[in-house]
mmCIF file of C-alpha atoms and ligand atoms in Angstrom:
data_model
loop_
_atom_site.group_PDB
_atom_site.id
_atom_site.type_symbol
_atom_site.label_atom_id
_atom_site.label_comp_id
_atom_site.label_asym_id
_atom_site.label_seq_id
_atom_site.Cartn_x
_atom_site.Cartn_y
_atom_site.Cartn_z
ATOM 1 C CA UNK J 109 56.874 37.391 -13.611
ATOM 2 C CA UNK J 110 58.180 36.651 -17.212
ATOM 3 C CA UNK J 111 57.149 38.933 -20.155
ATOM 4 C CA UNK J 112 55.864 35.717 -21.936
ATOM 5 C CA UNK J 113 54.564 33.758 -18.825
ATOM 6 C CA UNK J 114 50.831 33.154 -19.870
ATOM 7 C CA UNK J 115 47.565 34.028 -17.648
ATOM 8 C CA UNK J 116 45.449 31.486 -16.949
ATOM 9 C CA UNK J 117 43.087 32.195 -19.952
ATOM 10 C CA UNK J 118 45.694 32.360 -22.263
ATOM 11 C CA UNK J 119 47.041 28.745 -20.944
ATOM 12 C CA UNK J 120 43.414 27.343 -21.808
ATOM 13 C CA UNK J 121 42.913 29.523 -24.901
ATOM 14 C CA UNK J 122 46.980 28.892 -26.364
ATOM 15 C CA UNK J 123 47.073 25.318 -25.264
ATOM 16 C CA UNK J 124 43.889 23.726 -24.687
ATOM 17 C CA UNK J 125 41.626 25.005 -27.103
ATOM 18 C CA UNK J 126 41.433 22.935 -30.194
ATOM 19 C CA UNK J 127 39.275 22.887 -33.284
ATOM 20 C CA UNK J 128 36.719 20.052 -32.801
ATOM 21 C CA UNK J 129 36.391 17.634 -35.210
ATOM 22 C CA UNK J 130 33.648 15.467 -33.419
ATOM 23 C CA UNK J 131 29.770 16.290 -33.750
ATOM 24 C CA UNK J 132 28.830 14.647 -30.828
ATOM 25 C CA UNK J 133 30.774 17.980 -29.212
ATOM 26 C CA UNK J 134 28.216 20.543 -29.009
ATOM 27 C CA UNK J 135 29.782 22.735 -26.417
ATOM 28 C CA UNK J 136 33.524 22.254 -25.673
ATOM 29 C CA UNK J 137 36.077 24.278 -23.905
ATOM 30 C CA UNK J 138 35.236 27.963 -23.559
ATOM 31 C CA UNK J 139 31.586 27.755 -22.159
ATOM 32 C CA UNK J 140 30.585 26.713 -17.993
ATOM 33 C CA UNK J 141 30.068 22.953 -18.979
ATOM 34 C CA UNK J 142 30.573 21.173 -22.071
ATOM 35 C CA UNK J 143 27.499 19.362 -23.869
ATOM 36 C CA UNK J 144 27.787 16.264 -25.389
ATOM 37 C CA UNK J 145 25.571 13.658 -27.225
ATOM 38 C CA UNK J 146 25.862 10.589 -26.325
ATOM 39 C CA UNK J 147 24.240 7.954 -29.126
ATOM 40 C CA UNK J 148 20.534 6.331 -27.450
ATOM 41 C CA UNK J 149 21.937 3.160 -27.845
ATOM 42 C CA UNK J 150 24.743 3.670 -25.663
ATOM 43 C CA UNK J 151 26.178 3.838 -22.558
ATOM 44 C CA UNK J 152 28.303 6.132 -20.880
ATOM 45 C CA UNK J 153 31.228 4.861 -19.522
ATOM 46 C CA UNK J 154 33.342 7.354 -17.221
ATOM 47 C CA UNK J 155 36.860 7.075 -15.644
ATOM 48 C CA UNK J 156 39.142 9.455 -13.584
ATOM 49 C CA UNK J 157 42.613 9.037 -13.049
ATOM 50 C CA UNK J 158 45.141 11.614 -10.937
ATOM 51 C CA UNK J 159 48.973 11.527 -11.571
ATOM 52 C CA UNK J 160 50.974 13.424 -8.838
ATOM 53 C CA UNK J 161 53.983 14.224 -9.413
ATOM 54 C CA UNK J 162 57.039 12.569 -7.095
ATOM 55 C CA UNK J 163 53.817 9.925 -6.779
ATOM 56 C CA UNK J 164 52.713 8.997 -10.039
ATOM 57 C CA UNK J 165 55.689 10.091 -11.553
ATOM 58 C CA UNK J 166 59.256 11.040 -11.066
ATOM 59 C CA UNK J 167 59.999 14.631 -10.617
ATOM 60 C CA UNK J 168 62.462 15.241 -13.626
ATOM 61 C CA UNK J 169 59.890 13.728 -16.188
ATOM 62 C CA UNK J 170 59.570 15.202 -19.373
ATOM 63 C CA UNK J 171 56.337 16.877 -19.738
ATOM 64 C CA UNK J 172 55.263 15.295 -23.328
ATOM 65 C CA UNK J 173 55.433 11.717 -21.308
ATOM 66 C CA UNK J 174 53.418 13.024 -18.487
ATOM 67 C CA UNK J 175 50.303 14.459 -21.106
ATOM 68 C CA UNK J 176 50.715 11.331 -22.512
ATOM 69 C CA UNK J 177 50.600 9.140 -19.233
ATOM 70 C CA UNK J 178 47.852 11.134 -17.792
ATOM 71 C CA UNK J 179 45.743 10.320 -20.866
ATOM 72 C CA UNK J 180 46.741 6.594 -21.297
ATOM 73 C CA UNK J 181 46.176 5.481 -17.855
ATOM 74 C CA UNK J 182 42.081 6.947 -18.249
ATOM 75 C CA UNK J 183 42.463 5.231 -21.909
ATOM 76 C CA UNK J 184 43.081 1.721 -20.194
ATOM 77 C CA UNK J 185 40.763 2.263 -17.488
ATOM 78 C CA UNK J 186 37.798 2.643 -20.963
ATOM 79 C CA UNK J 187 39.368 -0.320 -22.518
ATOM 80 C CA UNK J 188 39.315 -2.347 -20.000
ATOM 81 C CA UNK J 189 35.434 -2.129 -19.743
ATOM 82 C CA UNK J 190 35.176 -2.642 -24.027
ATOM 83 C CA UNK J 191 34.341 1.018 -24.366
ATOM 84 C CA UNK J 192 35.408 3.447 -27.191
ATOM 85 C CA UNK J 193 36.818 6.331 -25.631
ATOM 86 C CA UNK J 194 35.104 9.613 -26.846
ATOM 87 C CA UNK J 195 35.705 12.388 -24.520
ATOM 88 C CA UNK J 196 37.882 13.948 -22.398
ATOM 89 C CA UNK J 197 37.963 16.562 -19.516
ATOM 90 C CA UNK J 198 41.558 17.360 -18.110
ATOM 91 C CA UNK J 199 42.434 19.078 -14.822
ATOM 92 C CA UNK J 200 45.573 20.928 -14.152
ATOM 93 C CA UNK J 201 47.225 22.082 -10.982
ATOM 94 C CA UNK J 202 50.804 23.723 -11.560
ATOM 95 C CA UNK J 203 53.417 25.374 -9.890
ATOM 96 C CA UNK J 204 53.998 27.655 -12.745
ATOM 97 C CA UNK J 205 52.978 28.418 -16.123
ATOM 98 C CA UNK J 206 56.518 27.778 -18.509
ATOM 99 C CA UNK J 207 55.401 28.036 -21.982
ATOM 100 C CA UNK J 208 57.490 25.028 -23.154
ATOM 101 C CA UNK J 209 56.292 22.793 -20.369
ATOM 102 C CA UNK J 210 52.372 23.391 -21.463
ATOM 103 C CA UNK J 211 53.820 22.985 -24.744
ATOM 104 C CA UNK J 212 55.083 19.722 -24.024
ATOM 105 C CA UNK J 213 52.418 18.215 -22.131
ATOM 106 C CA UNK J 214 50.361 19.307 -24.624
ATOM 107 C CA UNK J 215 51.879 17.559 -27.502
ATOM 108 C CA UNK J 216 52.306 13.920 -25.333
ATOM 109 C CA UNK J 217 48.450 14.692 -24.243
ATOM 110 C CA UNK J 218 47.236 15.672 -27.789
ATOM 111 C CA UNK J 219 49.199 13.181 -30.074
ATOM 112 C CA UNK J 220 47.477 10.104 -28.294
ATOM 113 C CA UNK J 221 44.058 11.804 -28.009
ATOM 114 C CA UNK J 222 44.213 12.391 -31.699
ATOM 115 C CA UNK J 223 45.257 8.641 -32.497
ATOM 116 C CA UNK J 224 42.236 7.450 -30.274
ATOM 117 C CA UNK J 225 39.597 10.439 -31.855
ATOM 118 C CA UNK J 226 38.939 11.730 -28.255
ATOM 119 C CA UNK J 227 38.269 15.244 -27.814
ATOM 120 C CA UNK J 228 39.712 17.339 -24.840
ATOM 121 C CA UNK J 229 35.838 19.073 -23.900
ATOM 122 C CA UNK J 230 36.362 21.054 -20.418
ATOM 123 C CA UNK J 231 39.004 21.174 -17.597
ATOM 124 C CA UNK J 232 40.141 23.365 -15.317
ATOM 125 C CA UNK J 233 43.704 25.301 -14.252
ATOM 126 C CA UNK J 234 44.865 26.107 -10.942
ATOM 127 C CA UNK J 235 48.162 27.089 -9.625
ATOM 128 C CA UNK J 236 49.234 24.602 -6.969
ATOM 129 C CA UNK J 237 52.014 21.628 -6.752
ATOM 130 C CA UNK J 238 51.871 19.379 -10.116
ATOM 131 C CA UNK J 239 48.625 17.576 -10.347
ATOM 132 C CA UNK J 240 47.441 16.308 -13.460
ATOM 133 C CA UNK J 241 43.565 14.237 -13.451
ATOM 134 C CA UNK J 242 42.086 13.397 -16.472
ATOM 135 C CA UNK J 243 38.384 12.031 -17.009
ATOM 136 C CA UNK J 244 37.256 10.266 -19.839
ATOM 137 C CA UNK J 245 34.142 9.629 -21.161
ATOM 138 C CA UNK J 246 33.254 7.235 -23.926
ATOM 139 C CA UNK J 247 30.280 4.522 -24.864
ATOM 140 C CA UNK J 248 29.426 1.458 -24.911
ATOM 141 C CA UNK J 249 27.216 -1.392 -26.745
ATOM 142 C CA UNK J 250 24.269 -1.692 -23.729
ATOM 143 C CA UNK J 251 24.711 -5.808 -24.455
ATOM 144 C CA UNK J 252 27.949 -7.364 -23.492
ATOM 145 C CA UNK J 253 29.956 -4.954 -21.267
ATOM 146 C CA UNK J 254 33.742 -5.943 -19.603
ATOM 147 C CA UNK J 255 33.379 -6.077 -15.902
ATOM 148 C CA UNK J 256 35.530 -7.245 -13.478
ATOM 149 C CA UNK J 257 32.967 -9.804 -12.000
ATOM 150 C CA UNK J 258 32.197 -11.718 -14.595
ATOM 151 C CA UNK J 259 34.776 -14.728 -14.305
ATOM 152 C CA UNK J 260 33.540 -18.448 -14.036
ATOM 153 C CA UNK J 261 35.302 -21.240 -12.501
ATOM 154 C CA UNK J 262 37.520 -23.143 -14.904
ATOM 155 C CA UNK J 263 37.987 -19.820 -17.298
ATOM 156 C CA UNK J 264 41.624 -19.296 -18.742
ATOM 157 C CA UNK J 265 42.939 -16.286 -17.300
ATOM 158 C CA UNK J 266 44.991 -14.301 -20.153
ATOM 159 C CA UNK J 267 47.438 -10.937 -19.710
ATOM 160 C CA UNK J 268 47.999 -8.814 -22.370
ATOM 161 C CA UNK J 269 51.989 -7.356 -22.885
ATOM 162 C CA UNK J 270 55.011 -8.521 -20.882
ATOM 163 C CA UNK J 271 53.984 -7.343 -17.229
ATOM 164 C CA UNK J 272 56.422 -5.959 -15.096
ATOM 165 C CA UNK J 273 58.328 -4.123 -18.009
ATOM 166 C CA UNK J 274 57.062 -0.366 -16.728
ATOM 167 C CA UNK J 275 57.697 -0.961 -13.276
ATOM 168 C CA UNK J 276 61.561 -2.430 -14.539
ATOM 169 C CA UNK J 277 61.379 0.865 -16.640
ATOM 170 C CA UNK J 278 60.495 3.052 -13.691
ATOM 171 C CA UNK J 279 63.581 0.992 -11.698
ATOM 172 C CA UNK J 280 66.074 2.354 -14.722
ATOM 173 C CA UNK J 281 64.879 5.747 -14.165
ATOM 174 C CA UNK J 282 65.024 5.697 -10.205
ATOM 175 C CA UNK J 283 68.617 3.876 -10.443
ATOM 176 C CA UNK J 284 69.941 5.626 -13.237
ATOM 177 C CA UNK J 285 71.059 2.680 -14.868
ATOM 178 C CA UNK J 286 70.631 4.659 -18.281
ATOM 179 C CA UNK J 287 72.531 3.754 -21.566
ATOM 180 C CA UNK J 288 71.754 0.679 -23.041
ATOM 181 C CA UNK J 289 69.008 -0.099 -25.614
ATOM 182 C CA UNK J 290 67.334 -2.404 -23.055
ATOM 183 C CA UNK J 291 67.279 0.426 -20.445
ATOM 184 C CA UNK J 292 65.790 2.810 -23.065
ATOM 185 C CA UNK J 293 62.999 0.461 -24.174
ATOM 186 C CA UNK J 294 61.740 -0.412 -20.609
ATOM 187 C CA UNK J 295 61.722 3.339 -19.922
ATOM 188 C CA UNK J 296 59.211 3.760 -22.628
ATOM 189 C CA UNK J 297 57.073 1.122 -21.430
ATOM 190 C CA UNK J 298 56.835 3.029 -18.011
ATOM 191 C CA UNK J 299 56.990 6.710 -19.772
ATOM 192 C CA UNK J 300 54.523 5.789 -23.298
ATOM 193 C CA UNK J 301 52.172 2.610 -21.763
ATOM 194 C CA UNK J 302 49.774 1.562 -25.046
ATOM 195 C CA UNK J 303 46.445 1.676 -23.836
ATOM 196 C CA UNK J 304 44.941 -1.171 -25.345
ATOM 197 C CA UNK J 305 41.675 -0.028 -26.274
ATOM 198 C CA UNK J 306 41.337 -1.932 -29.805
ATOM 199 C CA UNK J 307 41.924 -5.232 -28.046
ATOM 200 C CA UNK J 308 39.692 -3.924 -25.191
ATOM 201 C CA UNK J 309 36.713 -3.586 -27.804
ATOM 202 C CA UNK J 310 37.589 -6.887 -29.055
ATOM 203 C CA UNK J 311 37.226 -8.306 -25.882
ATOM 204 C CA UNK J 312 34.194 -7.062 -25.487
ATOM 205 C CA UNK J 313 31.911 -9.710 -26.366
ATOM 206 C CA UNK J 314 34.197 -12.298 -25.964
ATOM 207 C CA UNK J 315 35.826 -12.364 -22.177
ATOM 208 C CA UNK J 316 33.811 -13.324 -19.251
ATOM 209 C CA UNK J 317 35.625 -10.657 -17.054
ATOM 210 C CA UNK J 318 38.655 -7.588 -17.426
ATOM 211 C CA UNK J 319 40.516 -4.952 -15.721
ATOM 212 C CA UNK J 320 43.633 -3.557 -16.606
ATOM 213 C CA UNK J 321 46.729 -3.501 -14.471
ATOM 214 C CA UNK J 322 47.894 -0.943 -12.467
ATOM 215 C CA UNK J 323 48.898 -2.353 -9.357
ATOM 216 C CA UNK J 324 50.633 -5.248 -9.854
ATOM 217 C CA UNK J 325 49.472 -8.423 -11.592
ATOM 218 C CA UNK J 326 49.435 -10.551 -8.874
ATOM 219 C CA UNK J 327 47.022 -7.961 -6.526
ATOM 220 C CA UNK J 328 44.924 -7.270 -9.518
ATOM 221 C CA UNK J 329 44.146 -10.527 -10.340
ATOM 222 C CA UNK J 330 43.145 -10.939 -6.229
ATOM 223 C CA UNK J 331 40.683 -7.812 -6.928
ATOM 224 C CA UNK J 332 39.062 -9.612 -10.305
ATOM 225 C CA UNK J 333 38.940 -12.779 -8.796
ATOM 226 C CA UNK J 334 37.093 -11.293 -5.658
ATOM 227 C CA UNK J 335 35.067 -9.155 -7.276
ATOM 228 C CA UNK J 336 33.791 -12.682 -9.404
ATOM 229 C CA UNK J 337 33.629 -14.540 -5.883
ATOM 230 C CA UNK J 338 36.260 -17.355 -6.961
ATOM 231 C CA UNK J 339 39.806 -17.904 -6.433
ATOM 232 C CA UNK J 340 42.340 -18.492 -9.231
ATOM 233 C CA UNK J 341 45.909 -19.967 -9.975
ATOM 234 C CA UNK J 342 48.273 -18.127 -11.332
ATOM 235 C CA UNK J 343 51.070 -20.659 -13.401
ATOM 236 C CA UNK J 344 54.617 -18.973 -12.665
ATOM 237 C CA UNK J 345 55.838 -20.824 -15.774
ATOM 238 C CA UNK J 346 53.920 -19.456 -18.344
ATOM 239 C CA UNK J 347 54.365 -15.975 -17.309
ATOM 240 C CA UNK J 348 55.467 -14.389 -20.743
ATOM 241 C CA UNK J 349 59.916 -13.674 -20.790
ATOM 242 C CA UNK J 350 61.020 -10.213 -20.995
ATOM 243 C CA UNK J 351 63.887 -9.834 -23.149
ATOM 244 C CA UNK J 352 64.279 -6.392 -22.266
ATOM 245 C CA UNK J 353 64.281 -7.264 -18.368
ATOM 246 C CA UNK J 354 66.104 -10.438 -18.482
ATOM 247 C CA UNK J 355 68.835 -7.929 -20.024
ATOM 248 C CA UNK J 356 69.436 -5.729 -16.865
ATOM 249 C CA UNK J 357 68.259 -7.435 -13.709
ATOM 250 C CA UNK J 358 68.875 -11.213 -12.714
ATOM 251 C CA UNK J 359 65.263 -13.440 -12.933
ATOM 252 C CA UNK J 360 64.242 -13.061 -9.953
ATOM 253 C CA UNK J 361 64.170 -9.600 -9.898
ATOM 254 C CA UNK J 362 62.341 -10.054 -13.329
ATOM 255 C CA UNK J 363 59.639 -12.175 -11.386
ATOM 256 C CA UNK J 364 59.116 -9.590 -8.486
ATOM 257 C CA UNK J 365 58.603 -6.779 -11.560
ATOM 258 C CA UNK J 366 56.606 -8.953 -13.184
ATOM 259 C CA UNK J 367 54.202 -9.897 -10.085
ATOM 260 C CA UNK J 368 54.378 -6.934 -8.340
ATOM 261 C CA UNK J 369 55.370 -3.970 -10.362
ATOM 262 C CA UNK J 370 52.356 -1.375 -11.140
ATOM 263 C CA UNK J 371 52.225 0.508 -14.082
ATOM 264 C CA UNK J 372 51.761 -2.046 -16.679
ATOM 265 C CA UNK J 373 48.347 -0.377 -18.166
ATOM 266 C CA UNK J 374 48.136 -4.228 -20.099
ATOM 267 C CA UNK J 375 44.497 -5.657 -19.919
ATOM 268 C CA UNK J 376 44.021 -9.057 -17.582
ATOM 269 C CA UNK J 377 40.881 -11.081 -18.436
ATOM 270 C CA UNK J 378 39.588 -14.245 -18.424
ATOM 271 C CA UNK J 379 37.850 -16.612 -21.425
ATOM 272 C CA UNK J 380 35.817 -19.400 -21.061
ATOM 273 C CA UNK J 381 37.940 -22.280 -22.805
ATOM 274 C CA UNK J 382 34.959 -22.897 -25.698
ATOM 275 C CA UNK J 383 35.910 -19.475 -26.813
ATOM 276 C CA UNK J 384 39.819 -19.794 -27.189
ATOM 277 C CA UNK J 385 39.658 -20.820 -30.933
ATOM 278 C CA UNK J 386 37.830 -17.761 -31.950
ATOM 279 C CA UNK J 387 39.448 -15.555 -29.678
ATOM 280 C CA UNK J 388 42.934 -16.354 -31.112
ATOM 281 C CA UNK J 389 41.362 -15.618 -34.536
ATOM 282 C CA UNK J 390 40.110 -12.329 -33.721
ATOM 283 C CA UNK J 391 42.621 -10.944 -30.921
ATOM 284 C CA UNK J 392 45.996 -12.164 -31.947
ATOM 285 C CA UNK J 393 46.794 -9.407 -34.367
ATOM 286 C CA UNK J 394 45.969 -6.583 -31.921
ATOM 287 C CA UNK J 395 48.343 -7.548 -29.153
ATOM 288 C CA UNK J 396 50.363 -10.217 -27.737
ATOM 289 C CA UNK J 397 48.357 -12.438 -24.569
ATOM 290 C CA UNK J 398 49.412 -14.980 -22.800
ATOM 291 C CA UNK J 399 47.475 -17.484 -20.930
ATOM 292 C CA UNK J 400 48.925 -17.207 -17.544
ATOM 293 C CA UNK J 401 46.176 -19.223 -15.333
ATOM 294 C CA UNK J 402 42.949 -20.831 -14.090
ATOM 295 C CA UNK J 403 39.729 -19.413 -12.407
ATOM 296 C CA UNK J 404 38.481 -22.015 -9.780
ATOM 297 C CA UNK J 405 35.455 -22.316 -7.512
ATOM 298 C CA UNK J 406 35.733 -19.182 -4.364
ATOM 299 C CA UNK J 407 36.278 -21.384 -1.161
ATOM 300 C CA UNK J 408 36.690 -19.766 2.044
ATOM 301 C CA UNK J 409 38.324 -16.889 0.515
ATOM 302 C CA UNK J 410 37.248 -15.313 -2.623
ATOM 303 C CA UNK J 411 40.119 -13.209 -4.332
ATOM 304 C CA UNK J 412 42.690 -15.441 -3.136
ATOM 305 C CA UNK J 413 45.472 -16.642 -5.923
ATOM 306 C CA UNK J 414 47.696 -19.244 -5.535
ATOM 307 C CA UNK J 415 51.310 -19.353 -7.680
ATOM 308 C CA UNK J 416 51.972 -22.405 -8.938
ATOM 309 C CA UNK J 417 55.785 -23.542 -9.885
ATOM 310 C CA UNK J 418 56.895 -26.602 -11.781
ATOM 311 C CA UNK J 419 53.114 -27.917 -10.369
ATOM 312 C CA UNK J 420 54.045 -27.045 -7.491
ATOM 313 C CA UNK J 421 52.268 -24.500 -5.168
ATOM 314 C CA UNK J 422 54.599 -21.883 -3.682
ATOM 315 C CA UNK J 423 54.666 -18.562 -1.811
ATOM 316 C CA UNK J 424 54.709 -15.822 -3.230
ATOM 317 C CA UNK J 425 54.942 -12.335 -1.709
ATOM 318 C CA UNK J 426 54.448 -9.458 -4.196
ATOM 319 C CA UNK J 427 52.054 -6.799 -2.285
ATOM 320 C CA UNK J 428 50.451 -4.684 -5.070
ATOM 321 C CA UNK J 429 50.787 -1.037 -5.297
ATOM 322 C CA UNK J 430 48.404 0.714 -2.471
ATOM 323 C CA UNK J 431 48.704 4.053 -1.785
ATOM 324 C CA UNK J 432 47.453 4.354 1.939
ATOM 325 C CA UNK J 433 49.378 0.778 2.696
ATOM 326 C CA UNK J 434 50.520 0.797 6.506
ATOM 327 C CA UNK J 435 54.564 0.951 6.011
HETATM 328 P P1 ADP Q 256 34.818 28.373 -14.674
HETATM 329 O O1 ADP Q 256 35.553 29.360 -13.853
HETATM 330 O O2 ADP Q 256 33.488 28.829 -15.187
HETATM 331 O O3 ADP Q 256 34.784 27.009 -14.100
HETATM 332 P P2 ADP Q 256 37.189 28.212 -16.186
HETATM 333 O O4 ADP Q 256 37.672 29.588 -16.348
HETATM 334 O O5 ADP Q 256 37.801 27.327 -15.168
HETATM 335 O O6 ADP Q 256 35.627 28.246 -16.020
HETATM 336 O O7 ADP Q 256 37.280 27.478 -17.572
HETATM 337 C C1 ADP Q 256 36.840 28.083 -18.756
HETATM 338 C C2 ADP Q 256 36.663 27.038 -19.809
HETATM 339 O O8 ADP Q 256 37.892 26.448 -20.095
HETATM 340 C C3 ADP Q 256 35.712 25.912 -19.417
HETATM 341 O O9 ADP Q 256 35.040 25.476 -20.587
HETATM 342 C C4 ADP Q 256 36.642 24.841 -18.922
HETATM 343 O O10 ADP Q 256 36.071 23.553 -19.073
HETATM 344 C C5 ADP Q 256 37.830 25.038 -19.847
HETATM 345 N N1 ADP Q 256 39.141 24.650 -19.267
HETATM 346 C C6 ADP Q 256 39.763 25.151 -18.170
HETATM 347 N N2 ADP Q 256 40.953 24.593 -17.979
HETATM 348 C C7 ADP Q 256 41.089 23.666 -18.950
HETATM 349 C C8 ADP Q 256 42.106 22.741 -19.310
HETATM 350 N N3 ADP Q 256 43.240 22.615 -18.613
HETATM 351 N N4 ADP Q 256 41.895 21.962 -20.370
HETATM 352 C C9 ADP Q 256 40.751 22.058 -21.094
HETATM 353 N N5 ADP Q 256 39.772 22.917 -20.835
HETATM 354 C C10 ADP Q 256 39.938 23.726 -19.777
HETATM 355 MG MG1 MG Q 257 31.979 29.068 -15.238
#
C-alpha cells in the first residue's frame, strides 16, 4: 500500500469532517448517529439516491462531477416535493482510497452542499466496487406539500429546462464526439444537473402536482399522471428547442433525447390554468418552463399519455429508463 494512502478514519476525518455551521446539527460526523432538530412546524422530508458507477455513470468520470451528481440527483428528488434541503448523510463504497480522487469528489460534493446550506451529518466507508448513495433530509411547510398525485383534469402540464440535453450530453461522452462548444455544454448538463430547489419551493404552494425527471419525460409524466388517476397529452410542438442538441444530432434524434433520455434532474408539474398569471410572476426568474401539455379525465387507463403532432395524435415509442427492464 502507498505511504500516503489514507485508513478509513483518516478518509472520514481528512475529507468528510467539516466545521458545522448549522444549529439544527447537534451531533454530526464522528459520533454512532447524528442528532438533528428538526423545527415543530415541519416536516421531514427524506430521499435516497445510489449512483453506480458504469450504471449511473461512465467509468472515466471525473470524481468532482460524480460528488456533485450524487448530491444533485437527492437535491431534485427534495425539490421536487417543495422542501428545503437541510441535511445530508453520504455512503461510500470504493475500490481504493487515492487521495486526489476523495479530494475531488469532495470538492464537486461540498461546493453544491455549501451553495444549498446542507450539512454532510453521518455516512459510512467501505471498500468495495464504486458506489456512491446519498440521503437527504430537509423540511417542509406541513400545509401545501408537492406530490406527485395531485394533478386535476384540465391542469397545464409545465417542464422546467430543455429535457433531453443530459441524456444528449451523456451520448457525447459515450461517442466521443468531444470538441465543440455544443458538445462541451451538453456534457455539463449530464455531468453538473441544477437541482432546482428554489423553483421547487416556489412551486410549492402553487402546482397541483411535481416530480422531477429522471427517467425520461415521456415515462415520468405516465408515473405522475397515474399516480393522479388521469391521463394527459403531451403537445410534441411545444416541446422547448435545444440549441445545443439541434447542433450535433439531426431532430429526430433531438426528439428521442428529449422524450426518452433520463438524467434531466428538471422539475415536471402541473398548474391549474387560474394560477398561470401569478405563477409567471413569481417563477419566471428562477428558471425557464415551458408548458408542454394537458391533464385530462383517467379513462380506462390512468397514466397513459398521448403525443400529439400538428393536432394530430401519433405514436410515440420512447421507453423510460428502468433498470430491471426485460431486454
Ligand atoms: P460505525 O462503525 O459506528 O458505524 P463509522 O466508523 O462507520 O461508525 O463512522 C464513524 C463516523 O463517521 C459516523 O459518525 C459516521 O456517520 C461518519 N462517517 C463515516 N463515513 C462517512 C462519510 N463517507 N461521510 C460522512 N460521514 C461519514
Ligand atoms: Mg458506531
Amino acid at each position: 500500500m502507498h505511504a500516503d494512502t489514507p485508513g478509513e478514519f483518516d478518509i472520514i476525518a481528512r475529507y468528510f469532517t467539516r466545521h458545522s455551521a448549522r444549529r439544527d446539527v447537534l451531533l454530526g460526523v464522528g459520533d454512532d448517529a447524528a442528532l438533528l432538530q428538526v423545527p415543530a412546524d415541519r416536516r421531514l422530508v427524506a430521499a435516497m439516491d445510489t449512483l453506480v458507477e458504469g450504471v449511473h455513470f461512465p467509468a472515466a468520470t471525473a470524481a468532482d462531477h460524480i460528488g456533485y451528481r450524487a448530491l444533485a440527483v437527492n437535491l431534485s428528488d427534495l425539490a421536487a416535493m417543495g422542501a428545503e434541503p437541510s441535511w445530508a448523510l453520504l455512503s461510500l463504497s470504493l475500490p481504493n482510497a487515492e487521495p486526489a480522487w476523495l479530494q475531488g469528489f469532495a470538492d464537486g460534493f461540498f461546493g453544491l452542499a455549501a451553495r444549498h446550506g446542507v450539512e454532510l451529518v453521518g455516512g459510512d466507508t467501505v471498500r468495495g466496487p464504486l458506489v456512491v448513495t446519498v440521503q437527504v433530509l430537509g423540511v417542509v411547510e406541513s400545509n401545501g406539500i408537492l406530490k406527485r398525485s395531485g394533478a386535476q383534469p384540465g391542469d397545464l402540464v409545465y417542464v422546467s429546462g430543455i429535457p433531453g440535453e443530459a441524456a444528449a450530453g451523456l451520448n457525447v461522452i459515450q461517442t466521443g464526439k468531444a470538441g465543440s462548444d455544443a458538445a462541451m455544454q451538453l456534457r455539463q448538463r449530464f455531468e453538473r444537473p441544477e437541482p432546482r430547489v428554489e423553483l421547487g419551493r416556489a412551486l410549492r404552494t402553487l402546482a397541483t402536482a411535481a416530480m422531477d425527471v429522471s427517467d425520461g419525460l415521456l415515462t415520468d409524466l405516465g408515473k405522475l399522471c397515474r399516480a393522479s388517476g388521469c391521463e394527459a397529452t403531451l403537445n410534441l410542438d411545444l416541446l422547448p428547442a435545444s440549441l445545443l442538441m439541434r447542433t450535433l444530432y439531426d431532430a429526430e434524434a433531438t426528439e428521442r433525447f428529449a422524450l426518452a433520455g433520463g438524467d434531466d434532474y428538471e422539475l415536471l408539474f402541473t398548474l391549474a390554468p387560474e394560477r398561470v398569471a401569478e405563477f409567471e410572476h413569481v417563477v419566471s426568474p428562477l428558471a425557464l418552463c415551458t408548458c408542454i401539455g394537458k391533464i385530462a379525465r383517467g379513462g380506462q387507463a390512468p397514466g397513459t399519455v398521448t403525443c400529439l403532432r400538428n393536432g394530430q395524435t401519433v405514436a410515440v415509442n420512447a421507453p423510460g429508463f428502468d433498470h430491471f427492464a426485460r431486454q
